[in-house]
Amino acid sequence: MNKKILIISNQIGSTNYILPILKSLKYRGNITLFIEKNFQPKNFKSHNILIIRNKSKLTNKFISNFDRIISSATKNNFEKHIIFKANKLGVETIQFIDFYGNIKERFFNYETKRFVFPKKIIVNSSEDKKILSKYNCKSKIIISNNPYFNFFLNESLLQSNYSQYNKKDILITTQPISNFYEYKFNEYIFVLDILKICSYYYNDINIIYIKIHPDEKLNKYSHYLKRYPNLKVIIVS
């Protein structure tokens, strides 16, 4: 018997994370997707899944009809509220961290002043697992690669004419890091450290692309790029 799954997706990062997984599932008819009204993700309509947008439908009775609830771990208190209710109802809950940083904000509800953890958490690295343990997280933690990045990388390799003698393009993806305590660095240090390393190999690099987070401004890192005039850097939103 196929499990009934409710997926909650409210931002671009979580949408990109989920899409490769949906493409691999054979029985999409048992999947319901909740998306908030002001969020317009692409590519979901091509999948055989039910999409709902009305928060009022997510009652205890509605949630209890599902075997599993999957969502990204974001700052959104609404998602934390759904995970809390599902845990109480005995529904299996799974959340994933689609990018590094801001671990506390992803699970701490500032309205109720408490952490809300699902039964399972999928993280990007052992460092995320260590940080979760600092917050006394008892969830089962699974370390896994981001499926969207894997898909993106595989597509890029298939389309490229790779040669060890060709100059390389570098892609840097950024994320605002509000909690310096967790990683001991922020997004500025992250970008500067990578640019510093790239500067040692500038003869082997063609272009460095910095793909900024949707919440970041296009000129956020412009001032820091002046430190490395030998690098060709393009910032994209």
mmCIF file of C-alpha atoms in Angstrom:
data_model
loop_
_atom_site.group_PDB
_atom_site.id
_atom_site.type_symbol
_atom_site.label_atom_id
_atom_site.label_comp_id
_atom_site.label_asym_id
_atom_site.label_seq_id
_atom_site.Cartn_x
_atom_site.Cartn_y
_atom_site.Cartn_z
ATOM 1 C CA MET A 1 0.000 0.000 0.000
ATOM 2 C CA ASN A 2 1.383 3.405 -1.008
ATOM 3 C CA LYS A 3 1.746 5.969 1.742
ATOM 4 C CA LYS A 4 -0.228 9.216 1.615
ATOM 5 C CA ILE A 5 2.208 12.108 1.739
ATOM 6 C CA LEU A 6 1.669 15.817 2.433
ATOM 7 C CA ILE A 7 4.467 18.100 1.233
ATOM 8 C CA ILE A 8 4.710 21.708 2.428
ATOM 9 C CA SER A 9 6.729 24.054 0.198
ATOM 10 C CA ASN A 10 6.845 27.811 0.716
ATOM 11 C CA GLN A 11 10.106 29.008 -0.801
ATOM 12 C CA ILE A 12 12.367 28.579 -3.822
ATOM 13 C CA GLY A 13 15.045 26.567 -2.018
ATOM 14 C CA SER A 14 12.636 23.948 -0.743
ATOM 15 C CA THR A 15 10.890 23.754 -4.126
ATOM 16 C CA ASN A 16 14.172 23.038 -5.908
ATOM 17 C CA TYR A 17 15.002 20.429 -3.284
ATOM 18 C CA ILE A 18 11.679 18.630 -3.706
ATOM 19 C CA LEU A 19 11.334 18.591 -7.515
ATOM 20 C CA PRO A 20 14.022 15.945 -8.267
ATOM 21 C CA ILE A 21 12.446 13.733 -5.596
ATOM 22 C CA LEU A 22 8.973 14.104 -7.135
ATOM 23 C CA LYS A 23 10.340 13.168 -10.548
ATOM 24 C CA SER A 24 11.693 9.909 -9.118
ATOM 25 C CA LEU A 25 8.426 8.853 -7.435
ATOM 26 C CA LYS A 26 6.206 6.430 -9.345
ATOM 27 C CA TYR A 27 2.971 6.930 -7.390
ATOM 28 C CA ARG A 28 2.463 10.702 -7.307
ATOM 29 C CA GLY A 29 -1.311 10.326 -7.020
ATOM 30 C CA ASN A 30 -0.919 9.816 -3.270
ATOM 31 C CA ILE A 31 0.923 13.115 -2.838
ATOM 32 C CA THR A 32 -0.701 16.381 -1.750
ATOM 33 C CA LEU A 33 1.274 19.608 -1.981
ATOM 34 C CA PHE A 34 0.517 22.676 0.146
ATOM 35 C CA ILE A 35 1.764 26.016 -1.180
ATOM 36 C CA GLU A 36 0.882 29.400 0.293
ATOM 37 C CA LYS A 37 -1.138 31.714 -1.953
ATOM 38 C CA ASN A 38 1.624 34.310 -2.420
ATOM 39 C CA PHE A 39 4.146 31.714 -3.595
ATOM 40 C CA GLN A 40 4.183 30.755 -7.283
ATOM 41 C CA PRO A 41 6.655 27.923 -7.907
ATOM 42 C CA LYS A 42 7.202 26.591 -11.406
ATOM 43 C CA ASN A 43 7.184 23.016 -12.682
ATOM 44 C CA PHE A 44 4.739 21.530 -10.157
ATOM 45 C CA LYS A 45 1.778 21.524 -12.545
ATOM 46 C CA SER A 46 3.460 18.919 -14.734
ATOM 47 C CA HIS A 47 3.273 16.371 -11.904
ATOM 48 C CA ASN A 48 0.217 14.286 -11.093
ATOM 49 C CA ILE A 49 -0.296 15.688 -7.595
ATOM 50 C CA LEU A 50 -3.036 17.569 -5.768
ATOM 51 C CA ILE A 51 -2.130 21.175 -4.905
ATOM 52 C CA ILE A 52 -3.879 23.097 -2.113
ATOM 53 C CA ARG A 53 -3.309 26.689 -1.012
ATOM 54 C CA ASN A 54 -5.837 27.291 1.760
ATOM 55 C CA LYS A 55 -4.358 27.124 5.278
ATOM 56 C CA SER A 56 -7.776 26.503 6.817
ATOM 57 C CA LYS A 57 -7.852 23.049 5.199
ATOM 58 C CA LEU A 58 -4.910 21.893 7.313
ATOM 59 C CA THR A 59 -7.045 20.835 10.280
ATOM 60 C CA ASN A 60 -6.172 18.015 12.682
ATOM 61 C CA LYS A 61 -8.624 15.747 10.849
ATOM 62 C CA PHE A 62 -7.064 16.560 7.471
ATOM 63 C CA ILE A 63 -3.500 16.054 8.739
ATOM 64 C CA SER A 64 -4.348 12.742 10.409
ATOM 65 C CA ASN A 65 -5.310 11.318 6.974
ATOM 66 C CA PHE A 66 -1.632 11.313 5.950
ATOM 67 C CA ASP A 67 1.055 8.771 6.730
ATOM 68 C CA ARG A 68 3.904 11.228 6.291
ATOM 69 C CA ILE A 69 4.474 14.993 6.203
ATOM 70 C CA ILE A 70 7.565 16.397 4.487
ATOM 71 C CA SER A 71 8.646 20.025 4.603
ATOM 72 C CA SER A 72 11.708 22.205 4.527
ATOM 73 C CA ALA A 73 12.963 23.545 7.826
ATOM 74 C CA THR A 74 12.512 27.312 7.484
ATOM 75 C CA LYS A 75 11.886 30.324 9.704
ATOM 76 C CA ASN A 76 8.185 30.011 8.861
ATOM 77 C CA ASN A 77 6.247 29.488 12.115
ATOM 78 C CA PHE A 78 3.319 28.058 10.184
ATOM 79 C CA GLU A 79 5.400 25.054 9.137
ATOM 80 C CA LYS A 80 6.533 24.588 12.747
ATOM 81 C CA HIS A 81 2.880 24.641 13.825
ATOM 82 C CA ILE A 82 1.982 21.894 11.313
ATOM 83 C CA ILE A 83 4.930 19.734 12.388
ATOM 84 C CA PHE A 84 3.942 20.167 16.044
ATOM 85 C CA LYS A 85 0.348 19.095 15.326
ATOM 86 C CA ALA A 86 1.441 16.148 13.185
ATOM 87 C CA ASN A 87 3.808 14.930 15.910
ATOM 88 C CA LYS A 88 0.928 15.000 18.401
ATOM 89 C CA LEU A 89 -1.294 13.073 15.962
ATOM 90 C CA GLY A 90 1.323 10.351 15.440
ATOM 91 C CA VAL A 91 1.986 11.226 11.788
ATOM 92 C CA GLU A 92 5.558 10.633 10.605
ATOM 93 C CA THR A 93 7.267 14.002 10.137
ATOM 94 C CA ILE A 94 10.368 14.670 8.035
ATOM 95 C CA GLN A 95 12.084 18.005 7.465
ATOM 96 C CA PHE A 96 15.128 18.787 5.355
ATOM 97 C CA ILE A 97 17.674 21.578 5.496
ATOM 98 C CA ASP A 98 18.031 22.764 1.908
ATOM 99 C CA PHE A 99 21.097 24.920 2.594
ATOM 100 C CA TYR A 100 23.651 25.608 5.313
ATOM 101 C CA GLY A 101 23.136 28.018 8.192
ATOM 102 C CA ASN A 102 20.524 29.394 10.583
ATOM 103 C CA ILE A 103 19.836 26.061 12.269
ATOM 104 C CA LYS A 104 18.217 27.537 15.366
ATOM 105 C CA GLU A 105 15.875 29.764 13.355
ATOM 106 C CA ARG A 106 14.726 26.765 11.329
ATOM 107 C CA PHE A 107 13.393 24.898 14.374
ATOM 108 C CA PHE A 108 12.790 27.472 17.114
ATOM 109 C CA ASN A 109 9.306 28.986 17.294
ATOM 110 C CA TYR A 110 9.773 32.522 18.614
ATOM 111 C CA GLU A 111 6.036 32.835 19.256
ATOM 112 C CA THR A 112 5.851 29.847 21.621
ATOM 113 C CA LYS A 113 9.522 30.142 22.739
ATOM 114 C CA ARG A 114 10.290 26.479 22.133
ATOM 115 C CA PHE A 115 11.953 24.188 19.630
ATOM 116 C CA VAL A 116 9.809 22.094 17.301
ATOM 117 C CA PHE A 117 11.641 19.116 15.836
ATOM 118 C CA PRO A 118 10.219 16.490 13.445
ATOM 119 C CA LYS A 119 10.853 12.778 13.873
ATOM 120 C CA LYS A 120 13.510 12.816 11.129
ATOM 121 C CA ILE A 121 15.774 15.583 9.811
ATOM 122 C CA ILE A 122 17.782 15.407 6.583
ATOM 123 C CA VAL A 123 20.912 17.589 6.777
ATOM 124 C CA ASN A 124 23.752 18.502 4.430
ATOM 125 C CA SER A 125 26.716 17.690 6.649
ATOM 126 C CA SER A 126 27.987 16.318 9.934
ATOM 127 C CA GLU A 127 28.454 19.937 11.056
ATOM 128 C CA ASP A 128 24.680 20.476 10.890
ATOM 129 C CA LYS A 129 24.244 17.318 12.965
ATOM 130 C CA LYS A 130 26.636 18.647 15.629
ATOM 131 C CA ILE A 131 24.788 21.954 15.812
ATOM 132 C CA LEU A 132 21.422 20.211 16.203
ATOM 133 C CA SER A 133 22.815 18.198 19.115
ATOM 134 C CA LYS A 134 23.702 21.483 20.850
ATOM 135 C CA TYR A 135 19.996 22.287 20.841
ATOM 136 C CA ASN A 136 19.168 18.912 22.411
ATOM 137 C CA CYS A 137 17.532 17.606 19.238
ATOM 138 C CA LYS A 138 16.326 13.984 19.649
ATOM 139 C CA SER A 139 15.264 13.506 16.010
ATOM 140 C CA LYS A 140 16.790 10.850 13.796
ATOM 141 C CA ILE A 141 19.314 12.789 11.707
ATOM 142 C CA ILE A 142 20.192 11.659 8.191
ATOM 143 C CA ILE A 143 23.175 13.159 6.342
ATOM 144 C CA SER A 144 22.471 13.422 2.623
ATOM 145 C CA ASN A 145 23.459 15.509 -0.396
ATOM 146 C CA ASN A 146 21.055 18.116 -1.735
ATOM 147 C CA PRO A 147 19.169 16.351 -4.601
ATOM 148 C CA TYR A 148 18.767 19.600 -6.542
ATOM 149 C CA PHE A 149 22.512 20.308 -6.453
ATOM 150 C CA ASN A 150 23.181 16.727 -7.552
ATOM 151 C CA PHE A 151 20.730 17.109 -10.450
ATOM 152 C CA PHE A 152 22.231 20.483 -11.407
ATOM 153 C CA LEU A 153 25.781 19.084 -11.258
ATOM 154 C CA ASN A 154 24.946 16.006 -13.334
ATOM 155 C CA GLU A 155 23.227 18.103 -16.003
ATOM 156 C CA SER A 156 26.196 20.486 -16.140
ATOM 157 C CA LEU A 157 28.707 17.654 -16.507
ATOM 158 C CA LEU A 158 26.684 16.070 -19.308
ATOM 159 C CA GLN A 159 26.524 19.337 -21.233
ATOM 160 C CA SER A 160 30.154 20.400 -20.747
ATOM 161 C CA ASN A 161 33.191 19.471 -22.816
ATOM 162 C CA TYR A 162 35.439 18.922 -19.839
ATOM 163 C CA SER A 163 39.194 19.101 -20.216
ATOM 164 C CA GLN A 164 41.813 19.493 -17.531
ATOM 165 C CA TYR A 165 43.436 22.151 -19.750
ATOM 166 C CA ASN A 166 40.326 24.329 -20.012
ATOM 167 C CA LYS A 167 39.813 27.260 -17.716
ATOM 168 C CA LYS A 168 37.096 26.535 -15.152
ATOM 169 C CA ASP A 169 33.943 28.425 -14.252
ATOM 170 C CA ILE A 170 33.222 28.544 -10.524
ATOM 171 C CA LEU A 171 29.748 28.757 -8.983
ATOM 172 C CA ILE A 172 29.318 30.122 -5.433
ATOM 173 C CA THR A 173 25.867 30.019 -3.841
ATOM 174 C CA THR A 174 25.201 32.248 -0.847
ATOM 175 C CA GLN A 175 22.880 32.218 2.137
ATOM 176 C CA PRO A 176 22.306 34.932 4.793
ATOM 177 C CA ILE A 177 23.662 33.537 8.072
ATOM 178 C CA SER A 178 22.022 35.251 11.031
ATOM 179 C CA ASN A 179 23.466 33.036 13.778
ATOM 180 C CA PHE A 180 27.252 33.503 13.878
ATOM 181 C CA TYR A 181 27.423 31.279 16.975
ATOM 182 C CA GLU A 182 26.596 28.123 15.030
ATOM 183 C CA TYR A 183 29.307 28.157 12.357
ATOM 184 C CA LYS A 184 31.705 30.855 13.625
ATOM 185 C CA PHE A 185 31.443 32.644 10.287
ATOM 186 C CA ASN A 186 28.887 34.574 8.250
ATOM 187 C CA GLU A 187 28.137 34.840 4.538
ATOM 188 C CA TYR A 188 30.728 37.594 4.010
ATOM 189 C CA ILE A 189 33.552 35.525 5.468
ATOM 190 C CA PHE A 190 32.321 32.555 3.435
ATOM 191 C CA VAL A 191 32.498 34.452 0.129
ATOM 192 C CA LEU A 192 35.803 36.149 0.943
ATOM 193 C CA ASP A 193 37.492 32.870 1.903
ATOM 194 C CA ILE A 194 36.471 31.246 -1.381
ATOM 195 C CA LEU A 195 37.580 34.285 -3.403
ATOM 196 C CA LYS A 196 40.914 34.245 -1.595
ATOM 197 C CA ILE A 197 41.475 30.601 -2.566
ATOM 198 C CA CYS A 198 40.388 31.299 -6.150
ATOM 199 C CA SER A 199 42.863 34.190 -6.373
ATOM 200 C CA TYR A 200 45.730 31.727 -5.984
ATOM 201 C CA TYR A 201 44.549 29.911 -9.125
ATOM 202 C CA TYR A 202 43.258 32.835 -11.180
ATOM 203 C CA ASN A 203 45.116 31.635 -14.273
ATOM 204 C CA ASP A 204 43.000 28.470 -14.218
ATOM 205 C CA ILE A 205 39.659 30.249 -13.687
ATOM 206 C CA ASN A 206 37.505 31.792 -16.383
ATOM 207 C CA ILE A 207 34.519 33.292 -14.520
ATOM 208 C CA ILE A 208 33.291 33.089 -10.930
ATOM 209 C CA TYR A 209 29.508 33.275 -10.637
ATOM 210 C CA ILE A 210 28.005 34.246 -7.273
ATOM 211 C CA LYS A 211 24.377 33.109 -7.131
ATOM 212 C CA ILE A 212 22.841 35.148 -4.328
ATOM 213 C CA HIS A 213 19.950 34.110 -2.105
ATOM 214 C CA PRO A 214 16.509 35.583 -3.035
ATOM 215 C CA ASP A 215 16.590 37.673 0.171
ATOM 216 C CA GLU A 216 19.933 39.295 -0.734
ATOM 217 C CA LYS A 217 20.503 42.477 -2.756
ATOM 218 C CA LEU A 218 22.472 42.308 -5.979
ATOM 219 C CA ASN A 219 25.184 44.687 -4.715
ATOM 220 C CA LYS A 220 25.627 42.998 -1.317
ATOM 221 C CA TYR A 221 29.125 41.645 -2.042
ATOM 222 C CA SER A 222 30.268 44.269 -4.570
ATOM 223 C CA HIS A 223 32.512 46.089 -2.104
ATOM 224 C CA TYR A 224 34.419 42.892 -1.252
ATOM 225 C CA LEU A 225 35.105 42.049 -4.893
ATOM 226 C CA LYS A 226 37.444 45.053 -5.145
ATOM 227 C CA ARG A 227 39.975 43.132 -3.057
ATOM 228 C CA TYR A 228 40.456 40.671 -5.922
ATOM 229 C CA PRO A 229 40.731 42.663 -9.163
ATOM 230 C CA ASN A 230 42.439 39.716 -10.893
ATOM 231 C CA LEU A 231 39.228 37.683 -10.712
ATOM 232 C CA LYS A 232 36.307 38.056 -13.106
ATOM 233 C CA VAL A 233 33.192 37.803 -10.938
ATOM 234 C CA ILE A 234 29.548 37.997 -12.023
ATOM 235 C CA ILE A 235 26.797 38.255 -9.422
ATOM 236 C CA VAL A 236 23.425 36.800 -10.426
ATOM 237 C CA SER A 237 20.100 36.873 -8.612
#
